[in-house]
C-alpha cells in the first residue's frame, strides 16, 4: 500500500534512481570523450609546433654531450684528477687521450669534440686535430711525446677546460650569451669591452622594437580613428588599402624599401631635386638602424591599425557629442572621453607589434647592415653558419624569458582590470 502511494506521487524507486544515475554518468562520460576527440587535433598541433620546439630549445641550451661521448676514456681518467692542483694529469690520462684520439680520428668524431672545446678556449681544435693525426704512431709512454708534439698538452689550463666540459650538461652557453667567459680556473668574468656582442645586440633589439611600436602607434592611431569615423562603405574601401601589404610578399616589400632608401634611391633623388640635401651628401638610410626602423614600421603598421580599429568602432560617437554639449573643448573631449576608451586597442596593438618586432630577423638581415641587426639575426647565424646550436638555443631562451617578462609587465599594467579602471 505504501509503495503504491509513493509511485502515485511521482517519486522514483531506489532501483530507478540507480539506473537514472548510471545513465547520467554514461552520458557525461560520452560527452567528455567526444570533447577530448574534438580538442585532440588542436592539442597535438600545439604540442608539435609550440611546446616541443621550446622544450627542445631548453634542452639544447644545456646539452653538452660532445666531449663525454667522443672522448670517453679521457673523461673517465680526468674524473679523479684535481683540476685545482698545479700538476698535470698522470700518464694514464695521457694514454686514455691517445686512445680517444686514435678512435676519434678513425670514426671522424674527434672534430666534433674539438669544435666544442674550441668554443670555450681558442686553439683547442687545432690542438686536438693536429695531435690526432700523429697519435696512431705513438708508443707508450705518451706524456712526454704528446708534449713534444704540441706543448699545449703541457698547459694545465687546457686540461682544466677538457675536464670542465666533459660533463654532459653545462651552463657555458648561457655564460657566453651574457658576454661572459669561464676562466680555466673556473672563475666567471665579463669579456673585454670590445668582445661584448650579445648584450649590446639584445639591448638594441629591445629599444628598436619599442621605437617601432611607438612609430606604428603614432601613425596607426589617426588612420584607425579616420576609418572608425567614416561611413561603412568608404571605411571598407580604405581598409583594403591597409590590408594590401598582407597580400604582398615580405621579401618584395623589403626589396622595395631598399630601392627607395638607398643612396641613389627615389627618396634621396627627391631630396636632391628639392635642394634639401646636396648630391654629394645624400642621406644614409639603408643598411643601418634607420633602414630597419623605417622598413619594419611599414611592415608592422597593419598589426597596429587592426586592433585599434576594432576597438574604436565600438565607441559610440554620441559620447564625444555629449562631452561637447557639456562644455568640453574638442581637445578635452578627446583626451578625457575618447582616448581612455581606446586604451584596450592601444595595448593590444602595442604588445602585438612589439612581440612581432623583437623576433624579426629577415628584414634586419636585408636592410640592417651592422648597426640594424637584431638578436634574431645572431641566433640564425649560430644555427646556420657557425653551427653552435647550444649558444643559439641559449640566446633563444634569453629572448623568450625577456618577452615573457615584458608580457607579464604588460599584463600587470594593461590587464583587463586596469583597462576597466582607465575607462
mmCIF file of C-alpha atoms in Angstrom:
data_model
loop_
_atom_site.group_PDB
_atom_site.id
_atom_site.type_symbol
_atom_site.label_atom_id
_atom_site.label_comp_id
_atom_site.label_asym_id
_atom_site.label_seq_id
_atom_site.Cartn_x
_atom_site.Cartn_y
_atom_site.Cartn_z
ATOM 1 C CA UNK A 1 0.000 0.000 0.000
ATOM 2 C CA UNK A 2 2.901 2.374 0.855
ATOM 3 C CA UNK A 3 4.796 1.578 -2.375
ATOM 4 C CA UNK A 4 1.697 2.254 -4.418
ATOM 5 C CA UNK A 5 1.280 5.636 -2.734
ATOM 6 C CA UNK A 6 4.918 6.657 -3.426
ATOM 7 C CA UNK A 7 4.701 5.687 -7.077
ATOM 8 C CA UNK A 8 1.424 7.536 -7.402
ATOM 9 C CA UNK A 9 3.055 10.692 -6.078
ATOM 10 C CA UNK A 10 5.677 10.507 -8.861
ATOM 11 C CA UNK A 11 8.751 9.609 -6.773
ATOM 12 C CA UNK A 12 11.340 7.129 -8.111
ATOM 13 C CA UNK A 13 12.060 3.815 -6.537
ATOM 14 C CA UNK A 14 15.645 3.106 -5.387
ATOM 15 C CA UNK A 15 16.283 0.872 -8.398
ATOM 16 C CA UNK A 16 15.057 3.559 -10.777
ATOM 17 C CA UNK A 17 17.252 6.157 -9.066
ATOM 18 C CA UNK A 18 20.331 3.934 -9.532
ATOM 19 C CA UNK A 19 19.548 3.355 -13.204
ATOM 20 C CA UNK A 20 18.998 7.092 -13.766
ATOM 21 C CA UNK A 21 22.271 7.954 -12.027
ATOM 22 C CA UNK A 22 24.142 5.370 -14.116
ATOM 23 C CA UNK A 23 22.598 6.734 -17.323
ATOM 24 C CA UNK A 24 23.632 10.275 -16.378
ATOM 25 C CA UNK A 25 27.216 9.164 -15.685
ATOM 26 C CA UNK A 26 27.388 7.334 -19.026
ATOM 27 C CA UNK A 27 26.011 10.350 -20.866
ATOM 28 C CA UNK A 28 28.510 12.671 -19.147
ATOM 29 C CA UNK A 29 31.377 10.275 -19.903
ATOM 30 C CA UNK A 30 30.405 10.155 -23.586
ATOM 31 C CA UNK A 31 30.339 13.954 -23.730
ATOM 32 C CA UNK A 32 33.789 14.172 -22.156
ATOM 33 C CA UNK A 33 35.221 11.614 -24.582
ATOM 34 C CA UNK A 34 33.640 13.466 -27.514
ATOM 35 C CA UNK A 35 35.108 16.756 -26.256
ATOM 36 C CA UNK A 36 38.558 15.162 -25.916
ATOM 37 C CA UNK A 37 38.429 13.881 -29.501
ATOM 38 C CA UNK A 38 37.369 17.302 -30.752
ATOM 39 C CA UNK A 39 40.169 19.089 -28.898
ATOM 40 C CA UNK A 40 42.844 16.426 -29.527
ATOM 41 C CA UNK A 41 43.921 17.703 -33.003
ATOM 42 C CA UNK A 42 44.471 21.196 -31.629
ATOM 43 C CA UNK A 43 46.390 19.868 -28.614
ATOM 44 C CA UNK A 44 48.584 17.715 -30.853
ATOM 45 C CA UNK A 45 49.211 20.660 -33.150
ATOM 46 C CA UNK A 46 50.212 22.867 -30.196
ATOM 47 C CA UNK A 47 52.459 20.157 -28.768
ATOM 48 C CA UNK A 48 54.228 19.563 -32.091
ATOM 49 C CA UNK A 49 54.603 23.153 -33.251
ATOM 50 C CA UNK A 50 54.951 25.066 -29.970
ATOM 51 C CA UNK A 51 55.647 23.055 -26.823
ATOM 52 C CA UNK A 52 58.041 20.557 -28.395
ATOM 53 C CA UNK A 53 60.297 23.179 -30.079
ATOM 54 C CA UNK A 54 60.516 25.186 -26.854
ATOM 55 C CA UNK A 55 61.342 22.070 -24.846
ATOM 56 C CA UNK A 56 63.988 21.124 -27.412
ATOM 57 C CA UNK A 57 65.470 24.616 -27.248
ATOM 58 C CA UNK A 58 65.615 24.484 -23.447
ATOM 59 C CA UNK A 59 67.358 21.105 -23.587
ATOM 60 C CA UNK A 60 69.787 22.191 -26.295
ATOM 61 C CA UNK A 61 70.850 25.197 -24.232
ATOM 62 C CA UNK A 62 72.338 22.947 -21.538
ATOM 63 C CA UNK A 63 73.087 19.767 -23.511
ATOM 64 C CA UNK A 64 76.815 19.103 -23.711
ATOM 65 C CA UNK A 65 77.462 15.529 -24.961
ATOM 66 C CA UNK A 66 80.387 16.022 -27.324
ATOM 67 C CA UNK A 67 83.373 15.618 -25.015
ATOM 68 C CA UNK A 68 81.911 12.871 -22.824
ATOM 69 C CA UNK A 69 80.631 10.937 -25.853
ATOM 70 C CA UNK A 70 83.617 11.231 -28.188
ATOM 71 C CA UNK A 71 86.384 11.262 -25.553
ATOM 72 C CA UNK A 72 85.019 8.727 -23.032
ATOM 73 C CA UNK A 73 88.376 7.363 -21.858
ATOM 74 C CA UNK A 74 89.794 10.831 -21.226
ATOM 75 C CA UNK A 75 86.608 11.859 -19.418
ATOM 76 C CA UNK A 76 86.813 8.840 -17.119
ATOM 77 C CA UNK A 77 90.518 9.372 -16.438
ATOM 78 C CA UNK A 78 90.050 13.068 -15.612
ATOM 79 C CA UNK A 79 87.271 12.301 -13.118
ATOM 80 C CA UNK A 80 89.882 11.582 -10.435
ATOM 81 C CA UNK A 81 92.205 14.450 -11.382
ATOM 82 C CA UNK A 82 92.245 17.546 -9.169
ATOM 83 C CA UNK A 83 91.835 20.493 -11.530
ATOM 84 C CA UNK A 84 92.763 22.950 -8.762
ATOM 85 C CA UNK A 85 96.202 21.459 -8.417
ATOM 86 C CA UNK A 86 99.145 22.762 -10.367
ATOM 87 C CA UNK A 87 100.127 19.293 -11.560
ATOM 88 C CA UNK A 88 99.446 17.823 -14.996
ATOM 89 C CA UNK A 89 97.383 14.627 -15.248
ATOM 90 C CA UNK A 90 99.195 11.335 -14.872
ATOM 91 C CA UNK A 91 100.446 9.000 -17.588
ATOM 92 C CA UNK A 92 97.211 7.004 -17.559
ATOM 93 C CA UNK A 93 95.256 10.100 -18.567
ATOM 94 C CA UNK A 94 97.592 10.773 -21.482
ATOM 95 C CA UNK A 95 97.225 7.146 -22.557
ATOM 96 C CA UNK A 96 93.448 7.485 -22.418
ATOM 97 C CA UNK A 97 93.725 10.645 -24.525
ATOM 98 C CA UNK A 98 95.743 8.820 -27.191
ATOM 99 C CA UNK A 99 93.147 6.027 -27.330
ATOM 100 C CA UNK A 100 90.336 8.569 -27.798
ATOM 101 C CA UNK A 101 92.264 10.473 -30.467
ATOM 102 C CA UNK A 102 93.005 7.314 -32.454
ATOM 103 C CA UNK A 103 89.396 6.085 -32.285
ATOM 104 C CA UNK A 104 88.001 9.552 -32.917
ATOM 105 C CA UNK A 105 90.136 10.072 -35.999
ATOM 106 C CA UNK A 106 89.136 6.652 -37.335
ATOM 107 C CA UNK A 107 85.419 7.339 -36.759
ATOM 108 C CA UNK A 108 85.635 11.020 -37.815
ATOM 109 C CA UNK A 109 84.225 12.173 -34.452
ATOM 110 C CA UNK A 110 87.191 13.866 -32.806
ATOM 111 C CA UNK A 111 86.468 17.054 -34.760
ATOM 112 C CA UNK A 112 83.089 17.409 -33.004
ATOM 113 C CA UNK A 113 84.694 17.278 -29.573
ATOM 114 C CA UNK A 114 87.446 19.631 -30.749
ATOM 115 C CA UNK A 115 84.912 22.151 -32.051
ATOM 116 C CA UNK A 116 83.023 22.086 -28.758
ATOM 117 C CA UNK A 117 86.212 22.710 -26.766
ATOM 118 C CA UNK A 118 87.221 25.476 -29.154
ATOM 119 C CA UNK A 119 84.060 27.404 -28.165
ATOM 120 C CA UNK A 120 85.497 27.602 -24.656
ATOM 121 C CA UNK A 121 89.170 28.177 -25.453
ATOM 122 C CA UNK A 122 90.725 29.154 -28.742
ATOM 123 C CA UNK A 123 93.215 26.842 -30.471
ATOM 124 C CA UNK A 124 91.757 23.744 -28.822
ATOM 125 C CA UNK A 125 90.525 22.454 -32.170
ATOM 126 C CA UNK A 126 93.954 22.655 -33.775
ATOM 127 C CA UNK A 127 95.475 21.083 -30.659
ATOM 128 C CA UNK A 128 93.227 18.010 -30.797
ATOM 129 C CA UNK A 129 93.002 17.512 -34.553
ATOM 130 C CA UNK A 130 96.722 18.112 -35.072
ATOM 131 C CA UNK A 131 97.626 15.596 -32.386
ATOM 132 C CA UNK A 132 95.057 13.068 -33.657
ATOM 133 C CA UNK A 133 96.880 12.838 -36.989
ATOM 134 C CA UNK A 134 100.037 11.653 -35.210
ATOM 135 C CA UNK A 135 98.544 9.716 -32.289
ATOM 136 C CA UNK A 136 98.372 6.416 -34.155
ATOM 137 C CA UNK A 137 102.166 6.278 -34.479
ATOM 138 C CA UNK A 138 102.909 6.859 -30.802
ATOM 139 C CA UNK A 139 104.140 4.202 -28.374
ATOM 140 C CA UNK A 140 103.972 4.352 -24.575
ATOM 141 C CA UNK A 141 104.867 6.243 -22.506
ATOM 142 C CA UNK A 142 102.805 9.012 -24.080
ATOM 143 C CA UNK A 143 103.102 12.046 -21.830
ATOM 144 C CA UNK A 144 106.467 13.368 -22.982
ATOM 145 C CA UNK A 145 105.718 12.536 -26.618
ATOM 146 C CA UNK A 146 102.423 14.434 -26.628
ATOM 147 C CA UNK A 147 104.009 17.489 -25.046
ATOM 148 C CA UNK A 148 106.769 17.289 -27.651
ATOM 149 C CA UNK A 149 104.212 17.107 -30.476
ATOM 150 C CA UNK A 150 102.369 20.137 -29.101
ATOM 151 C CA UNK A 151 103.337 21.982 -25.961
ATOM 152 C CA UNK A 152 99.648 22.703 -25.390
ATOM 153 C CA UNK A 153 99.442 19.306 -23.711
ATOM 154 C CA UNK A 154 101.807 20.669 -21.104
ATOM 155 C CA UNK A 155 99.446 23.591 -20.374
ATOM 156 C CA UNK A 156 97.326 22.747 -17.345
ATOM 157 C CA UNK A 157 94.620 25.205 -18.441
ATOM 158 C CA UNK A 158 93.836 23.070 -21.500
ATOM 159 C CA UNK A 159 93.259 20.046 -19.275
ATOM 160 C CA UNK A 160 91.028 22.090 -16.988
ATOM 161 C CA UNK A 161 88.851 23.064 -19.958
ATOM 162 C CA UNK A 162 88.564 19.424 -21.073
ATOM 163 C CA UNK A 163 87.580 18.307 -17.571
ATOM 164 C CA UNK A 164 85.023 21.103 -17.158
ATOM 165 C CA UNK A 165 83.375 20.391 -20.500
ATOM 166 C CA UNK A 166 83.349 16.620 -20.001
ATOM 167 C CA UNK A 167 80.093 17.000 -18.056
ATOM 168 C CA UNK A 168 77.030 16.035 -20.169
ATOM 169 C CA UNK A 169 75.286 19.263 -19.103
ATOM 170 C CA UNK A 170 76.678 22.775 -18.952
ATOM 171 C CA UNK A 171 75.830 26.423 -18.319
ATOM 172 C CA UNK A 172 78.623 27.578 -20.625
ATOM 173 C CA UNK A 173 76.213 28.595 -23.369
ATOM 174 C CA UNK A 174 74.279 30.880 -21.025
ATOM 175 C CA UNK A 175 77.536 32.338 -19.725
ATOM 176 C CA UNK A 176 78.553 33.137 -23.317
ATOM 177 C CA UNK A 177 75.084 34.548 -24.067
ATOM 178 C CA UNK A 178 75.641 37.198 -21.379
ATOM 179 C CA UNK A 179 79.057 38.152 -22.791
ATOM 180 C CA UNK A 180 80.907 36.354 -20.030
ATOM 181 C CA UNK A 181 83.534 33.647 -20.020
ATOM 182 C CA UNK A 182 84.756 30.962 -17.666
ATOM 183 C CA UNK A 183 88.466 31.086 -16.979
ATOM 184 C CA UNK A 184 90.388 27.790 -16.877
ATOM 185 C CA UNK A 185 90.418 28.085 -13.094
ATOM 186 C CA UNK A 186 86.577 28.187 -13.072
ATOM 187 C CA UNK A 187 86.061 31.919 -12.445
ATOM 188 C CA UNK A 188 83.245 33.621 -14.389
ATOM 189 C CA UNK A 189 84.053 37.109 -15.635
ATOM 190 C CA UNK A 190 82.875 39.609 -18.237
ATOM 191 C CA UNK A 191 84.556 39.624 -21.621
ATOM 192 C CA UNK A 192 86.677 42.618 -22.627
ATOM 193 C CA UNK A 193 84.606 45.594 -23.810
ATOM 194 C CA UNK A 194 85.487 45.140 -27.487
ATOM 195 C CA UNK A 195 84.375 41.485 -27.432
ATOM 196 C CA UNK A 196 80.927 42.011 -25.945
ATOM 197 C CA UNK A 197 78.303 41.392 -28.596
ATOM 198 C CA UNK A 198 75.160 39.735 -27.316
ATOM 199 C CA UNK A 199 74.062 42.083 -24.519
ATOM 200 C CA UNK A 200 74.546 45.086 -26.792
ATOM 201 C CA UNK A 201 72.549 43.388 -29.540
ATOM 202 C CA UNK A 202 69.834 42.356 -27.082
ATOM 203 C CA UNK A 203 69.501 45.925 -25.828
ATOM 204 C CA UNK A 204 69.421 47.194 -29.410
ATOM 205 C CA UNK A 205 66.653 44.703 -30.218
ATOM 206 C CA UNK A 206 64.539 45.897 -27.287
ATOM 207 C CA UNK A 207 64.840 49.638 -27.834
ATOM 208 C CA UNK A 208 64.399 49.417 -31.601
ATOM 209 C CA UNK A 209 61.322 47.226 -31.111
ATOM 210 C CA UNK A 210 59.948 49.818 -28.681
ATOM 211 C CA UNK A 211 60.703 52.589 -31.176
ATOM 212 C CA UNK A 212 58.977 50.683 -33.981
ATOM 213 C CA UNK A 213 55.974 50.086 -31.716
ATOM 214 C CA UNK A 214 55.777 53.782 -30.851
ATOM 215 C CA UNK A 215 56.011 54.796 -34.527
ATOM 216 C CA UNK A 216 53.299 52.353 -35.597
ATOM 217 C CA UNK A 217 51.069 53.732 -32.825
ATOM 218 C CA UNK A 218 51.795 57.316 -33.882
ATOM 219 C CA UNK A 219 50.950 56.533 -37.500
ATOM 220 C CA UNK A 220 48.221 53.981 -36.920
ATOM 221 C CA UNK A 221 46.069 55.841 -34.382
ATOM 222 C CA UNK A 222 44.932 58.638 -36.761
ATOM 223 C CA UNK A 223 44.301 56.118 -39.539
ATOM 224 C CA UNK A 224 42.220 53.922 -37.244
ATOM 225 C CA UNK A 225 40.305 56.960 -35.961
ATOM 226 C CA UNK A 226 39.548 58.007 -39.518
ATOM 227 C CA UNK A 227 38.397 54.505 -40.505
ATOM 228 C CA UNK A 228 36.146 54.285 -37.451
ATOM 229 C CA UNK A 229 34.605 57.705 -38.172
ATOM 230 C CA UNK A 230 33.892 57.245 -41.877
ATOM 231 C CA UNK A 231 30.760 55.612 -43.341
ATOM 232 C CA UNK A 232 30.996 51.829 -43.611
ATOM 233 C CA UNK A 233 31.357 51.742 -47.399
ATOM 234 C CA UNK A 234 34.247 54.193 -47.541
ATOM 235 C CA UNK A 235 35.881 52.638 -44.468
ATOM 236 C CA UNK A 236 35.808 49.172 -46.058
ATOM 237 C CA UNK A 237 37.416 50.524 -49.218
ATOM 238 C CA UNK A 238 40.203 52.175 -47.244
ATOM 239 C CA UNK A 239 40.619 49.033 -45.128
ATOM 240 C CA UNK A 240 41.523 47.152 -48.309
ATOM 241 C CA UNK A 241 44.462 49.533 -48.728
ATOM 242 C CA UNK A 242 45.511 48.829 -45.124
ATOM 243 C CA UNK A 243 45.348 45.072 -45.709
ATOM 244 C CA UNK A 244 47.052 45.221 -49.113
ATOM 245 C CA UNK A 245 50.555 44.652 -47.650
ATOM 246 C CA UNK A 246 49.360 41.276 -46.297
ATOM 247 C CA UNK A 247 48.868 40.148 -49.878
ATOM 248 C CA UNK A 248 52.395 41.151 -50.883
ATOM 249 C CA UNK A 249 55.474 39.070 -50.173
ATOM 250 C CA UNK A 250 57.603 40.246 -47.248
ATOM 251 C CA UNK A 251 60.681 39.936 -49.436
ATOM 252 C CA UNK A 252 59.093 42.143 -52.111
ATOM 253 C CA UNK A 253 58.173 44.841 -49.585
ATOM 254 C CA UNK A 254 61.657 44.810 -48.080
ATOM 255 C CA UNK A 255 63.292 44.958 -51.508
ATOM 256 C CA UNK A 256 61.081 47.914 -52.416
ATOM 257 C CA UNK A 257 62.346 49.824 -49.400
ATOM 258 C CA UNK A 258 65.925 49.064 -50.439
ATOM 259 C CA UNK A 259 65.192 50.727 -53.774
ATOM 260 C CA UNK A 260 63.582 53.703 -52.025
ATOM 261 C CA UNK A 261 66.149 54.283 -49.286
ATOM 262 C CA UNK A 262 69.495 53.600 -50.940
ATOM 263 C CA UNK A 263 71.936 56.391 -51.723
ATOM 264 C CA UNK A 264 70.841 56.630 -55.342
ATOM 265 C CA UNK A 265 67.261 55.726 -54.496
ATOM 266 C CA UNK A 266 63.970 57.509 -55.024
ATOM 267 C CA UNK A 267 63.837 59.366 -51.688
ATOM 268 C CA UNK A 268 67.367 60.732 -51.950
ATOM 269 C CA UNK A 269 66.710 61.780 -55.563
ATOM 270 C CA UNK A 270 63.629 63.724 -54.447
ATOM 271 C CA UNK A 271 65.532 65.420 -51.630
ATOM 272 C CA UNK A 272 68.330 66.392 -54.025
ATOM 273 C CA UNK A 273 65.819 67.649 -56.598
ATOM 274 C CA UNK A 274 64.181 69.918 -53.984
ATOM 275 C CA UNK A 275 67.585 71.095 -52.806
ATOM 276 C CA UNK A 276 67.147 69.773 -49.271
ATOM 277 C CA UNK A 277 70.422 67.824 -49.491
ATOM 278 C CA UNK A 278 73.347 68.115 -51.853
ATOM 279 C CA UNK A 279 74.192 65.410 -54.342
ATOM 280 C CA UNK A 280 77.485 64.794 -52.544
ATOM 281 C CA UNK A 281 75.833 64.430 -49.120
ATOM 282 C CA UNK A 282 72.988 62.049 -49.744
ATOM 283 C CA UNK A 283 71.369 60.583 -46.645
ATOM 284 C CA UNK A 284 72.417 57.144 -45.471
ATOM 285 C CA UNK A 285 69.074 55.443 -44.813
ATOM 286 C CA UNK A 286 69.807 51.840 -45.677
ATOM 287 C CA UNK A 287 71.995 49.076 -44.207
ATOM 288 C CA UNK A 288 71.786 50.691 -40.782
ATOM 289 C CA UNK A 289 69.351 51.101 -37.884
ATOM 290 C CA UNK A 290 67.410 53.781 -39.780
ATOM 291 C CA UNK A 291 66.607 51.395 -42.619
ATOM 292 C CA UNK A 292 65.485 48.706 -40.178
ATOM 293 C CA UNK A 293 63.157 51.062 -38.286
ATOM 294 C CA UNK A 294 61.572 52.547 -41.424
ATOM 295 C CA UNK A 295 61.045 49.206 -43.146
ATOM 296 C CA UNK A 296 59.711 47.365 -40.121
ATOM 297 C CA UNK A 297 57.400 50.250 -39.199
ATOM 298 C CA UNK A 298 55.790 49.975 -42.631
ATOM 299 C CA UNK A 299 55.568 46.182 -42.458
ATOM 300 C CA UNK A 300 54.068 46.060 -38.954
ATOM 301 C CA UNK A 301 51.742 49.063 -39.265
ATOM 302 C CA UNK A 302 48.642 46.961 -40.168
ATOM 303 C CA UNK A 303 49.089 44.952 -36.955
ATOM 304 C CA UNK A 304 48.595 48.189 -35.031
ATOM 305 C CA UNK A 305 45.735 49.544 -37.118
ATOM 306 C CA UNK A 306 43.523 46.458 -36.934
ATOM 307 C CA UNK A 307 43.269 46.190 -33.102
ATOM 308 C CA UNK A 308 42.812 49.952 -32.814
ATOM 309 C CA UNK A 309 40.069 49.987 -35.442
ATOM 310 C CA UNK A 310 38.212 47.060 -33.855
ATOM 311 C CA UNK A 311 38.063 48.906 -30.517
ATOM 312 C CA UNK A 312 37.346 52.376 -31.917
ATOM 313 C CA UNK A 313 34.452 51.022 -33.959
ATOM 314 C CA UNK A 314 32.668 50.091 -30.721
ATOM 315 C CA UNK A 315 32.970 53.586 -29.180
ATOM 316 C CA UNK A 316 29.629 55.413 -29.718
ATOM 317 C CA UNK A 317 30.103 58.843 -31.385
ATOM 318 C CA UNK A 318 27.417 60.182 -29.057
ATOM 319 C CA UNK A 319 29.936 60.159 -26.178
ATOM 320 C CA UNK A 320 32.004 62.854 -27.836
ATOM 321 C CA UNK A 321 28.910 64.886 -28.701
ATOM 322 C CA UNK A 322 27.715 64.618 -25.106
ATOM 323 C CA UNK A 323 31.066 65.851 -23.814
ATOM 324 C CA UNK A 324 30.976 68.793 -26.224
ATOM 325 C CA UNK A 325 27.420 69.647 -25.187
ATOM 326 C CA UNK A 326 28.554 69.768 -21.561
ATOM 327 C CA UNK A 327 31.141 72.401 -22.379
ATOM 328 C CA UNK A 328 34.290 70.368 -23.090
ATOM 329 C CA UNK A 329 36.599 71.557 -25.842
ATOM 330 C CA UNK A 330 37.398 69.107 -28.668
ATOM 331 C CA UNK A 331 40.842 68.582 -27.139
ATOM 332 C CA UNK A 332 39.435 67.872 -23.660
ATOM 333 C CA UNK A 333 36.648 65.650 -25.014
ATOM 334 C CA UNK A 334 39.145 63.532 -26.941
ATOM 335 C CA UNK A 335 41.634 63.056 -24.108
ATOM 336 C CA UNK A 336 39.052 62.655 -21.347
ATOM 337 C CA UNK A 337 36.411 60.614 -23.165
ATOM 338 C CA UNK A 338 37.656 59.005 -26.384
ATOM 339 C CA UNK A 339 41.294 58.176 -25.638
ATOM 340 C CA UNK A 340 40.650 56.213 -22.386
ATOM 341 C CA UNK A 341 38.121 54.033 -24.216
ATOM 342 C CA UNK A 342 40.648 53.248 -26.939
ATOM 343 C CA UNK A 343 43.296 52.066 -24.436
ATOM 344 C CA UNK A 344 42.423 48.351 -24.958
ATOM 345 C CA UNK A 345 43.150 48.750 -28.671
ATOM 346 C CA UNK A 346 46.381 50.629 -27.956
ATOM 347 C CA UNK A 347 47.615 47.983 -25.534
ATOM 348 C CA UNK A 348 46.622 45.071 -27.796
ATOM 349 C CA UNK A 349 48.243 46.627 -30.859
ATOM 350 C CA UNK A 350 51.364 47.615 -28.948
ATOM 351 C CA UNK A 351 52.026 44.162 -27.480
ATOM 352 C CA UNK A 352 51.300 42.517 -30.842
ATOM 353 C CA UNK A 353 53.684 44.787 -32.773
ATOM 354 C CA UNK A 354 56.371 44.616 -30.097
ATOM 355 C CA UNK A 355 56.403 40.810 -29.926
ATOM 356 C CA UNK A 356 56.475 40.556 -33.715
ATOM 357 C CA UNK A 357 59.257 43.141 -33.950
ATOM 358 C CA UNK A 358 61.502 41.665 -31.268
ATOM 359 C CA UNK A 359 61.582 38.312 -33.053
ATOM 360 C CA UNK A 360 62.181 39.632 -36.591
ATOM 361 C CA UNK A 361 65.350 38.659 -38.394
ATOM 362 C CA UNK A 362 64.664 38.597 -42.170
ATOM 363 C CA UNK A 363 64.104 42.334 -42.596
ATOM 364 C CA UNK A 364 67.041 43.393 -40.348
ATOM 365 C CA UNK A 365 69.253 40.943 -42.223
ATOM 366 C CA UNK A 366 68.372 42.564 -45.557
ATOM 367 C CA UNK A 367 68.357 46.257 -44.634
ATOM 368 C CA UNK A 368 70.019 46.461 -41.217
ATOM 369 C CA UNK A 369 73.699 46.240 -42.052
ATOM 370 C CA UNK A 370 75.870 46.125 -38.919
ATOM 371 C CA UNK A 371 74.006 48.606 -36.730
ATOM 372 C CA UNK A 372 70.485 47.414 -37.551
ATOM 373 C CA UNK A 373 70.832 43.706 -36.756
ATOM 374 C CA UNK A 374 68.598 42.104 -34.118
ATOM 375 C CA UNK A 375 69.371 39.275 -31.712
ATOM 376 C CA UNK A 376 67.358 37.008 -34.007
ATOM 377 C CA UNK A 377 69.993 37.507 -36.692
ATOM 378 C CA UNK A 378 72.684 36.258 -34.308
ATOM 379 C CA UNK A 379 70.563 33.230 -33.418
ATOM 380 C CA UNK A 380 70.121 32.469 -37.115
ATOM 381 C CA UNK A 381 73.881 32.882 -37.665
ATOM 382 C CA UNK A 382 74.731 30.322 -34.992
ATOM 383 C CA UNK A 383 72.066 27.952 -36.317
ATOM 384 C CA UNK A 384 73.080 28.149 -39.972
ATOM 385 C CA UNK A 385 76.725 29.234 -40.181
ATOM 386 C CA UNK A 386 78.737 28.624 -37.011
ATOM 387 C CA UNK A 387 76.575 25.571 -36.142
ATOM 388 C CA UNK A 388 76.864 26.436 -32.456
ATOM 389 C CA UNK A 389 73.343 25.241 -31.715
ATOM 390 C CA UNK A 390 73.870 25.330 -27.960
ATOM 391 C CA UNK A 391 74.648 29.046 -27.965
ATOM 392 C CA UNK A 392 71.790 29.702 -30.393
ATOM 393 C CA UNK A 393 69.425 27.856 -28.042
ATOM 394 C CA UNK A 394 70.715 29.794 -25.022
ATOM 395 C CA UNK A 395 70.181 33.097 -26.831
ATOM 396 C CA UNK A 396 66.702 31.933 -27.785
ATOM 397 C CA UNK A 397 65.892 31.097 -24.159
ATOM 398 C CA UNK A 398 67.154 34.512 -23.036
ATOM 399 C CA UNK A 399 64.968 36.187 -25.668
ATOM 400 C CA UNK A 400 61.989 34.053 -24.646
ATOM 401 C CA UNK A 401 62.482 34.954 -20.972
ATOM 402 C CA UNK A 402 62.719 38.634 -21.901
ATOM 403 C CA UNK A 403 59.492 38.501 -23.918
ATOM 404 C CA UNK A 404 57.668 36.653 -21.132
ATOM 405 C CA UNK A 405 58.895 39.219 -18.611
ATOM 406 C CA UNK A 406 57.727 42.112 -20.759
ATOM 407 C CA UNK A 407 54.385 40.395 -21.316
ATOM 408 C CA UNK A 408 53.976 39.881 -17.560
ATOM 409 C CA UNK A 409 54.644 43.593 -17.036
ATOM 410 C CA UNK A 410 52.151 44.412 -19.800
ATOM 411 C CA UNK A 411 49.504 42.212 -18.164
ATOM 412 C CA UNK A 412 50.086 43.919 -14.832
ATOM 413 C CA UNK A 413 49.812 47.418 -16.323
ATOM 414 C CA UNK A 414 47.188 46.845 -19.020
ATOM 415 C CA UNK A 415 45.274 43.795 -17.842
ATOM 416 C CA UNK A 416 41.500 43.701 -18.092
ATOM 417 C CA UNK A 417 41.043 45.078 -14.562
ATOM 418 C CA UNK A 418 43.382 48.006 -15.207
ATOM 419 C CA UNK A 419 41.718 48.736 -18.548
ATOM 420 C CA UNK A 420 38.361 48.956 -16.818
ATOM 421 C CA UNK A 421 39.906 51.385 -14.308
ATOM 422 C CA UNK A 422 41.289 53.532 -17.131
ATOM 423 C CA UNK A 423 37.857 53.646 -18.687
#
